[in-house]
Structures are given as C-alpha cells and as structure tokens.
Amino acid sequence: MKILVTYWSQTGNTRKVAEAIFSSLGGEKTIKPFDEVENPGGFDLVFIGFPVMQFGPPAPARKFIAAHAPGRKIALFITHAMLMQNEDQQQQDLLEKELEKCRAVCSKSELVGLFHCQGELSEKIANELMASNIPMLMEFAGMRPLTIGHPDQGELERAQTFARNIAAPFAAP
Ligand SMILES: Cc1cc2nc3c(=O)[nH]c(=O)nc-3n(C[C@H](O)[C@H](O)[C@H](O)COP(=O)(O)O)c2cc1C
C-alpha cells in the first residue's frame, strides 16, 4: 500500500492536521503540499487537505482535485472556522453546506472518508475582515475568539484515528 498525504494550507492549520495524519500512518507513505505533487498515479490512497474559504473549497483545492483525483480513492481532511456543534441551527446548516460543497468537487473520485475540524482564524485575516466594513465579513471575523487554539490536541488525535481507520483496509494482509 502506498499512501500520499497532500494539502494546501495558508496559515498552517491544515498542515498541522496533515502532519498528524502522516505520523499516524504506517507503511509506504509520502507527505507533500499540493504544489510539490507531480503525479499521484502510483498511490493507492490519497489524503487531500485544505481549509474552507468563502464557504467552500478554495481554488487551489478545486484545481488539485480536478487535475489529480478523478478515478482515485481519496479521503478529505478539512479545517474551517465554524464550531463543530452549534446550537444556532443556521450556523450548523452553513457548516453542512460548506462540507457538501467540498464533497461535490470530488464527484469523479471514490471518496472513502471526510474528516473536518475547526482551525484558528488568524488575527491578520480577522483584522482585515473587520476593516472591510462589510457586515457579513465583520460578523465572520467576530468568530475568531471561538477558533483560537484549533486544531487542538484532541482534534489532531481524532484526525489520526480517522486516518488509521481509513487506511486499515488498504494494509497488506
Ligand atoms: C480568506 C479566508 C476565508 C475563509 N472563509 C471561511 C469560510 O467561508 N468558512 C469557514 O468556516 N472558515 C473560513 N475561513 C477560516 C479557515 O477555513 C480556517 O481558519 C482554516 O483553519 C485555515 O486553514 P489554514 O491555516 O490551513 O490555511 C476562512 C479563512 C480565510 C483566510
């Protein structure tokens, strides 16, 4: 079994999850950011990670998946600013919609699993959004305090359990 863990990460959160997943896997494995992957053809399973941006998968993820994932067994790992469980049903629905858009771009692949967790909204980005004077973006920036410190140790361990479970059927008998 050959496994590739690949990711795109602007502020480091998704990279942390990628590294946790990578360290939990046995066997023949490789970790690389999207832009260093030339051809994932020789891999039996590809873990693909990215952050949610503007309520869906960011352009680098769409591009990577369209170019390299069709016909392949893939598992997604995603970070986002939304709370995992939100009593506000609208917010909970918004997260579900974001994840659905991420699944949708994988329609030509065999999606064998999806992991997601919160990732800290960086101070720089939150300040930029606050300065935009656009109410929706300012409201989004106000979520930052709820995101600080994520992904935390528990989430990284959950990502590792996810990855081991996904990889188990691919392991040689
Ligand atoms: C420009 C920008 C747009 C974002 N848009 C969303 C969004 O629509 N929904 C969401 O849940 N999180 C959003 N986030 C938060 C990121 O998904 C989150 O902080 C993520 O963990 C960043 O991952 P990274 O450090 O790997 O880049 C956005 C962050 C940035 C910088």
PDB file of C-alpha atoms and ligand atoms in Angstrom:
ATOM      1  CA  MET A   1       0.000   0.000   0.000  1.00  0.00           C
ATOM      2  CA  LYS A   2       1.290   3.430  -0.934  1.00  0.00           C
ATOM      3  CA  ILE A   3      -0.290   6.477   0.657  1.00  0.00           C
ATOM      4  CA  LEU A   4       0.073  10.138  -0.235  1.00  0.00           C
ATOM      5  CA  VAL A   5      -0.895  12.876   2.218  1.00  0.00           C
ATOM      6  CA  THR A   6      -1.167  16.170   0.386  1.00  0.00           C
ATOM      7  CA  TYR A   7      -2.525  19.560   1.426  1.00  0.00           C
ATOM      8  CA  TRP A   8      -2.814  23.272   0.877  1.00  0.00           C
ATOM      9  CA  SER A   9      -2.593  25.487   3.955  1.00  0.00           C
ATOM     10  CA  GLN A  10      -2.462  29.260   4.084  1.00  0.00           C
ATOM     11  CA  THR A  11      -1.921  29.803   7.813  1.00  0.00           C
ATOM     12  CA  GLY A  12      -0.704  26.368   8.958  1.00  0.00           C
ATOM     13  CA  ASN A  13      -3.809  24.743  10.478  1.00  0.00           C
ATOM     14  CA  THR A  14      -4.413  22.222   7.719  1.00  0.00           C
ATOM     15  CA  ARG A  15      -0.684  21.497   7.607  1.00  0.00           C
ATOM     16  CA  LYS A  16      -0.816  20.536  11.311  1.00  0.00           C
ATOM     17  CA  VAL A  17      -3.618  18.069  10.566  1.00  0.00           C
ATOM     18  CA  ALA A  18      -1.680  16.730   7.552  1.00  0.00           C
ATOM     19  CA  GLU A  19       1.400  16.130   9.687  1.00  0.00           C
ATOM     20  CA  ALA A  20      -0.640  14.434  12.419  1.00  0.00           C
ATOM     21  CA  ILE A  21      -2.282  12.148   9.853  1.00  0.00           C
ATOM     22  CA  PHE A  22       1.045  11.378   8.229  1.00  0.00           C
ATOM     23  CA  SER A  23       2.709  10.491  11.530  1.00  0.00           C
ATOM     24  CA  SER A  24      -0.110   8.100  12.433  1.00  0.00           C
ATOM     25  CA  LEU A  25       0.189   6.034   9.247  1.00  0.00           C
ATOM     26  CA  GLY A  26       2.391   3.021   8.748  1.00  0.00           C
ATOM     27  CA  GLY A  27       3.718   1.556   5.506  1.00  0.00           C
ATOM     28  CA  GLU A  28       4.985   3.360   2.450  1.00  0.00           C
ATOM     29  CA  LYS A  29       3.927   6.985   2.740  1.00  0.00           C
ATOM     30  CA  THR A  30       4.702  10.448   1.395  1.00  0.00           C
ATOM     31  CA  ILE A  31       3.664  13.924   2.511  1.00  0.00           C
ATOM     32  CA  LYS A  32       3.763  16.928   0.189  1.00  0.00           C
ATOM     33  CA  PRO A  33       1.931  20.229  -0.314  1.00  0.00           C
ATOM     34  CA  PHE A  34      -0.198  20.311  -3.483  1.00  0.00           C
ATOM     35  CA  ASP A  35       2.342  22.313  -5.459  1.00  0.00           C
ATOM     36  CA  GLU A  36       5.040  19.658  -4.985  1.00  0.00           C
ATOM     37  CA  VAL A  37       2.904  16.770  -6.213  1.00  0.00           C
ATOM     38  CA  GLU A  38       3.667  15.909  -9.791  1.00  0.00           C
ATOM     39  CA  ASN A  39       1.715  12.736 -10.321  1.00  0.00           C
ATOM     40  CA  PRO A  40      -0.158  10.843  -7.604  1.00  0.00           C
ATOM     41  CA  GLY A  41      -0.645   7.936 -10.029  1.00  0.00           C
ATOM     42  CA  GLY A  42       1.383   5.421  -8.046  1.00  0.00           C
ATOM     43  CA  PHE A  43      -0.551   5.827  -4.801  1.00  0.00           C
ATOM     44  CA  ASP A  44      -3.332   3.507  -3.622  1.00  0.00           C
ATOM     45  CA  LEU A  45      -4.885   6.126  -1.373  1.00  0.00           C
ATOM     46  CA  VAL A  46      -4.551   9.906  -1.283  1.00  0.00           C
ATOM     47  CA  PHE A  47      -5.445  12.066   1.744  1.00  0.00           C
ATOM     48  CA  ILE A  48      -6.265  15.571   0.498  1.00  0.00           C
ATOM     49  CA  GLY A  49      -6.450  18.502   2.929  1.00  0.00           C
ATOM     50  CA  PHE A  50      -7.462  22.156   2.626  1.00  0.00           C
ATOM     51  CA  PRO A  51      -9.263  24.935   4.540  1.00  0.00           C
ATOM     52  CA  VAL A  52     -12.781  26.126   3.771  1.00  0.00           C
ATOM     53  CA  MET A  53     -12.685  29.566   2.210  1.00  0.00           C
ATOM     54  CA  GLN A  54     -15.637  31.667   1.151  1.00  0.00           C
ATOM     55  CA  PHE A  55     -17.967  28.872   2.209  1.00  0.00           C
ATOM     56  CA  GLY A  56     -16.449  26.123   0.081  1.00  0.00           C
ATOM     57  CA  PRO A  57     -13.226  24.575  -1.203  1.00  0.00           C
ATOM     58  CA  PRO A  58     -10.609  27.188  -2.174  1.00  0.00           C
ATOM     59  CA  ALA A  59      -9.371  27.461  -5.767  1.00  0.00           C
ATOM     60  CA  PRO A  60      -6.113  25.509  -5.183  1.00  0.00           C
ATOM     61  CA  ALA A  61      -8.136  22.569  -3.838  1.00  0.00           C
ATOM     62  CA  ARG A  62     -10.626  22.641  -6.706  1.00  0.00           C
ATOM     63  CA  LYS A  63      -7.737  22.738  -9.155  1.00  0.00           C
ATOM     64  CA  PHE A  64      -5.759  19.932  -7.496  1.00  0.00           C
ATOM     65  CA  ILE A  65      -8.790  17.666  -7.179  1.00  0.00           C
ATOM     66  CA  ALA A  66      -9.878  18.271 -10.778  1.00  0.00           C
ATOM     67  CA  ALA A  67      -6.376  17.518 -12.071  1.00  0.00           C
ATOM     68  CA  HIS A  68      -5.345  14.603  -9.870  1.00  0.00           C
ATOM     69  CA  ALA A  69      -8.276  12.992  -8.065  1.00  0.00           C
ATOM     70  CA  PRO A  70     -10.637  11.612 -10.767  1.00  0.00           C
ATOM     71  CA  GLY A  71     -10.867   7.834 -10.611  1.00  0.00           C
ATOM     72  CA  ARG A  72      -8.793   7.707  -7.434  1.00  0.00           C
ATOM     73  CA  LYS A  73      -9.520   6.615  -3.848  1.00  0.00           C
ATOM     74  CA  ILE A  74      -9.292   9.763  -1.776  1.00  0.00           C
ATOM     75  CA  ALA A  75     -10.046  10.918   1.776  1.00  0.00           C
ATOM     76  CA  LEU A  76     -10.552  14.576   2.619  1.00  0.00           C
ATOM     77  CA  PHE A  77      -9.407  16.446   5.717  1.00  0.00           C
ATOM     78  CA  ILE A  78     -10.758  19.942   6.068  1.00  0.00           C
ATOM     79  CA  THR A  79     -10.340  22.798   8.536  1.00  0.00           C
ATOM     80  CA  HIS A  80     -12.809  25.670   8.958  1.00  0.00           C
ATOM     81  CA  ALA A  81     -13.710  28.405  11.394  1.00  0.00           C
ATOM     82  CA  MET A  82     -17.167  27.060  12.253  1.00  0.00           C
ATOM     83  CA  LEU A  83     -17.921  25.418  15.590  1.00  0.00           C
ATOM     84  CA  MET A  84     -18.251  21.644  15.265  1.00  0.00           C
ATOM     85  CA  GLN A  85     -21.601  21.691  17.106  1.00  0.00           C
ATOM     86  CA  ASN A  86     -23.555  24.900  17.013  1.00  0.00           C
ATOM     87  CA  GLU A  87     -26.827  25.480  18.854  1.00  0.00           C
ATOM     88  CA  ASP A  88     -27.622  28.059  16.189  1.00  0.00           C
ATOM     89  CA  GLN A  89     -29.223  25.862  13.524  1.00  0.00           C
ATOM     90  CA  GLN A  90     -28.395  28.354  10.766  1.00  0.00           C
ATOM     91  CA  GLN A  91     -24.694  28.125  11.579  1.00  0.00           C
ATOM     92  CA  GLN A  92     -24.891  24.336  11.773  1.00  0.00           C
ATOM     93  CA  ASP A  93     -26.608  24.269   8.364  1.00  0.00           C
ATOM     94  CA  LEU A  94     -23.951  26.588   6.950  1.00  0.00           C
ATOM     95  CA  LEU A  95     -21.193  24.186   8.027  1.00  0.00           C
ATOM     96  CA  GLU A  96     -23.076  21.275   6.441  1.00  0.00           C
ATOM     97  CA  LYS A  97     -23.358  23.258   3.208  1.00  0.00           C
ATOM     98  CA  GLU A  98     -19.642  24.066   3.229  1.00  0.00           C
ATOM     99  CA  LEU A  99     -18.803  20.381   3.648  1.00  0.00           C
ATOM    100  CA  GLU A 100     -21.281  19.396   0.967  1.00  0.00           C
ATOM    101  CA  LYS A 101     -19.522  21.721  -1.495  1.00  0.00           C
ATOM    102  CA  CYS A 102     -16.225  20.042  -0.594  1.00  0.00           C
ATOM    103  CA  ARG A 103     -17.732  16.608  -1.249  1.00  0.00           C
ATOM    104  CA  ALA A 104     -19.264  17.827  -4.501  1.00  0.00           C
ATOM    105  CA  VAL A 105     -15.900  18.657  -6.079  1.00  0.00           C
ATOM    106  CA  CYS A 106     -14.899  15.013  -5.516  1.00  0.00           C
ATOM    107  CA  SER A 107     -17.750  13.561  -7.568  1.00  0.00           C
ATOM    108  CA  LYS A 108     -15.350  11.945 -10.035  1.00  0.00           C
ATOM    109  CA  SER A 109     -13.336  10.251  -7.281  1.00  0.00           C
ATOM    110  CA  GLU A 110     -14.028   7.443  -4.852  1.00  0.00           C
ATOM    111  CA  LEU A 111     -14.362   9.430  -1.643  1.00  0.00           C
ATOM    112  CA  VAL A 112     -13.644   6.962   1.172  1.00  0.00           C
ATOM    113  CA  GLY A 113     -13.887   9.408   4.078  1.00  0.00           C
ATOM    114  CA  LEU A 114     -14.057  13.003   5.232  1.00  0.00           C
ATOM    115  CA  PHE A 115     -12.581  14.467   8.405  1.00  0.00           C
ATOM    116  CA  HIS A 116     -13.125  18.042   9.474  1.00  0.00           C
ATOM    117  CA  CYS A 117     -12.294  20.215  12.458  1.00  0.00           C
ATOM    118  CA  GLN A 118     -12.006  23.835  13.496  1.00  0.00           C
ATOM    119  CA  GLY A 119      -8.945  25.840  12.523  1.00  0.00           C
ATOM    120  CA  GLU A 120      -7.963  29.167  14.060  1.00  0.00           C
ATOM    121  CA  LEU A 121      -8.995  32.209  12.028  1.00  0.00           C
ATOM    122  CA  SER A 122      -5.717  34.134  12.007  1.00  0.00           C
ATOM    123  CA  GLU A 123      -5.525  37.520  13.693  1.00  0.00           C
ATOM    124  CA  LYS A 124      -4.273  39.138  10.495  1.00  0.00           C
ATOM    125  CA  ILE A 125      -7.212  37.851   8.444  1.00  0.00           C
ATOM    126  CA  ALA A 126      -9.721  38.731  11.180  1.00  0.00           C
ATOM    127  CA  ASN A 127      -8.354  42.302  11.299  1.00  0.00           C
ATOM    128  CA  GLU A 128      -8.590  42.595   7.526  1.00  0.00           C
ATOM    129  CA  LEU A 129     -12.180  41.355   7.551  1.00  0.00           C
ATOM    130  CA  MET A 130     -13.059  43.763  10.396  1.00  0.00           C
ATOM    131  CA  ALA A 131     -11.607  46.650   8.398  1.00  0.00           C
ATOM    132  CA  SER A 132     -13.672  45.735   5.322  1.00  0.00           C
ATOM    133  CA  ASN A 133     -16.817  47.430   6.669  1.00  0.00           C
ATOM    134  CA  ILE A 134     -18.846  44.640   5.067  1.00  0.00           C
ATOM    135  CA  PRO A 135     -21.247  43.445   7.822  1.00  0.00           C
ATOM    136  CA  MET A 136     -21.156  39.769   6.806  1.00  0.00           C
ATOM    137  CA  LEU A 137     -17.356  39.682   6.799  1.00  0.00           C
ATOM    138  CA  MET A 138     -17.180  41.634  10.054  1.00  0.00           C
ATOM    139  CA  GLU A 139     -19.545  39.146  11.656  1.00  0.00           C
ATOM    140  CA  PHE A 140     -17.356  36.321  10.405  1.00  0.00           C
ATOM    141  CA  ALA A 141     -14.230  37.993  11.865  1.00  0.00           C
ATOM    142  CA  GLY A 142     -16.040  38.162  15.217  1.00  0.00           C
ATOM    143  CA  MET A 143     -15.861  34.343  15.340  1.00  0.00           C
ATOM    144  CA  ARG A 144     -12.087  34.429  15.844  1.00  0.00           C
ATOM    145  CA  PRO A 145     -12.146  34.093  19.670  1.00  0.00           C
ATOM    146  CA  LEU A 146     -14.057  30.813  19.304  1.00  0.00           C
ATOM    147  CA  THR A 147     -11.414  29.436  16.951  1.00  0.00           C
ATOM    148  CA  ILE A 148      -8.211  30.233  18.868  1.00  0.00           C
ATOM    149  CA  GLY A 149      -6.040  27.205  19.587  1.00  0.00           C
ATOM    150  CA  HIS A 150      -7.618  24.952  16.945  1.00  0.00           C
ATOM    151  CA  PRO A 151      -6.856  22.384  15.763  1.00  0.00           C
ATOM    152  CA  ASP A 152      -6.159  21.314  19.349  1.00  0.00           C
ATOM    153  CA  GLN A 153      -4.577  18.101  20.591  1.00  0.00           C
ATOM    154  CA  GLY A 154      -7.931  16.297  20.734  1.00  0.00           C
ATOM    155  CA  GLU A 155      -8.726  17.215  17.150  1.00  0.00           C
ATOM    156  CA  LEU A 156      -5.296  16.092  15.944  1.00  0.00           C
ATOM    157  CA  GLU A 157      -5.789  12.762  17.714  1.00  0.00           C
ATOM    158  CA  ARG A 158      -9.229  12.437  16.151  1.00  0.00           C
ATOM    159  CA  ALA A 159      -7.637  13.064  12.730  1.00  0.00           C
ATOM    160  CA  GLN A 160      -5.139  10.291  13.433  1.00  0.00           C
ATOM    161  CA  THR A 161      -7.854   7.812  14.394  1.00  0.00           C
ATOM    162  CA  PHE A 162      -9.759   8.772  11.245  1.00  0.00           C
ATOM    163  CA  ALA A 163      -6.671   8.230   9.075  1.00  0.00           C
ATOM    164  CA  ARG A 164      -5.796   4.871  10.626  1.00  0.00           C
ATOM    165  CA  ASN A 165      -9.369   3.646  10.149  1.00  0.00           C
ATOM    166  CA  ILE A 166      -9.402   4.789   6.523  1.00  0.00           C
ATOM    167  CA  ALA A 167      -6.008   3.221   5.779  1.00  0.00           C
ATOM    168  CA  ALA A 168      -6.670  -0.100   7.565  1.00  0.00           C
ATOM    169  CA  PRO A 169      -8.462  -1.854   4.652  1.00  0.00           C
ATOM    170  CA  PHE A 170      -5.576  -0.905   2.356  1.00  0.00           C
ATOM    171  CA  ALA A 171      -2.922  -2.536   4.531  1.00  0.00           C
ATOM    172  CA  ALA A 172      -1.328  -5.712   3.238  1.00  0.00           C
ATOM    173  CA  PRO A 173      -2.739  -8.849   4.970  1.00  0.00           C
TER     174      PRO A 173
HETATM  175  C1  LIG B   1      -9.790  34.278   3.228  1.00  0.00           C
HETATM  176  C2  LIG B   1     -10.392  33.296   4.197  1.00  0.00           C
HETATM  177  C3  LIG B   1     -11.706  32.893   4.025  1.00  0.00           C
HETATM  178  C4  LIG B   1     -12.274  31.982   4.927  1.00  0.00           C
HETATM  179  N1  LIG B   1     -13.564  31.593   4.730  1.00  0.00           N
HETATM  180  C5  LIG B   1     -14.108  30.690   5.584  1.00  0.00           C
HETATM  181  C6  LIG B   1     -15.442  30.238   5.400  1.00  0.00           C
HETATM  182  O1  LIG B   1     -16.141  30.631   4.466  1.00  0.00           O
HETATM  183  N2  LIG B   1     -15.946  29.337   6.275  1.00  0.00           N
HETATM  184  C7  LIG B   1     -15.224  28.851   7.327  1.00  0.00           C
HETATM  185  O2  LIG B   1     -15.753  28.032   8.091  1.00  0.00           O
HETATM  186  N3  LIG B   1     -13.955  29.254   7.522  1.00  0.00           N
HETATM  187  C8  LIG B   1     -13.383  30.149   6.687  1.00  0.00           C
HETATM  188  N4  LIG B   1     -12.109  30.574   6.884  1.00  0.00           N
HETATM  189  C9  LIG B   1     -11.374  30.047   8.040  1.00  0.00           C
HETATM  190  C10 LIG B   1     -10.383  28.959   7.622  1.00  0.00           C
HETATM  191  O3  LIG B   1     -11.043  27.925   6.936  1.00  0.00           O
HETATM  192  C11 LIG B   1      -9.690  28.377   8.859  1.00  0.00           C
HETATM  193  O4  LIG B   1      -9.083  29.375   9.626  1.00  0.00           O
HETATM  194  C12 LIG B   1      -8.687  27.322   8.415  1.00  0.00           C
HETATM  195  O5  LIG B   1      -8.319  26.535   9.517  1.00  0.00           O
HETATM  196  C13 LIG B   1      -7.435  27.928   7.783  1.00  0.00           C
HETATM  197  O6  LIG B   1      -6.596  26.867   7.421  1.00  0.00           O
HETATM  198  P1  LIG B   1      -5.069  27.034   7.038  1.00  0.00           P
HETATM  199  O7  LIG B   1      -4.365  27.570   8.286  1.00  0.00           O
HETATM  200  O8  LIG B   1      -4.630  25.662   6.711  1.00  0.00           O
HETATM  201  O9  LIG B   1      -4.973  27.989   5.916  1.00  0.00           O
HETATM  202  C14 LIG B   1     -11.514  31.476   6.009  1.00  0.00           C
HETATM  203  C15 LIG B   1     -10.200  31.894   6.165  1.00  0.00           C
HETATM  204  C16 LIG B   1      -9.622  32.787   5.274  1.00  0.00           C
HETATM  205  C17 LIG B   1      -8.204  33.200   5.479  1.00  0.00           C
END
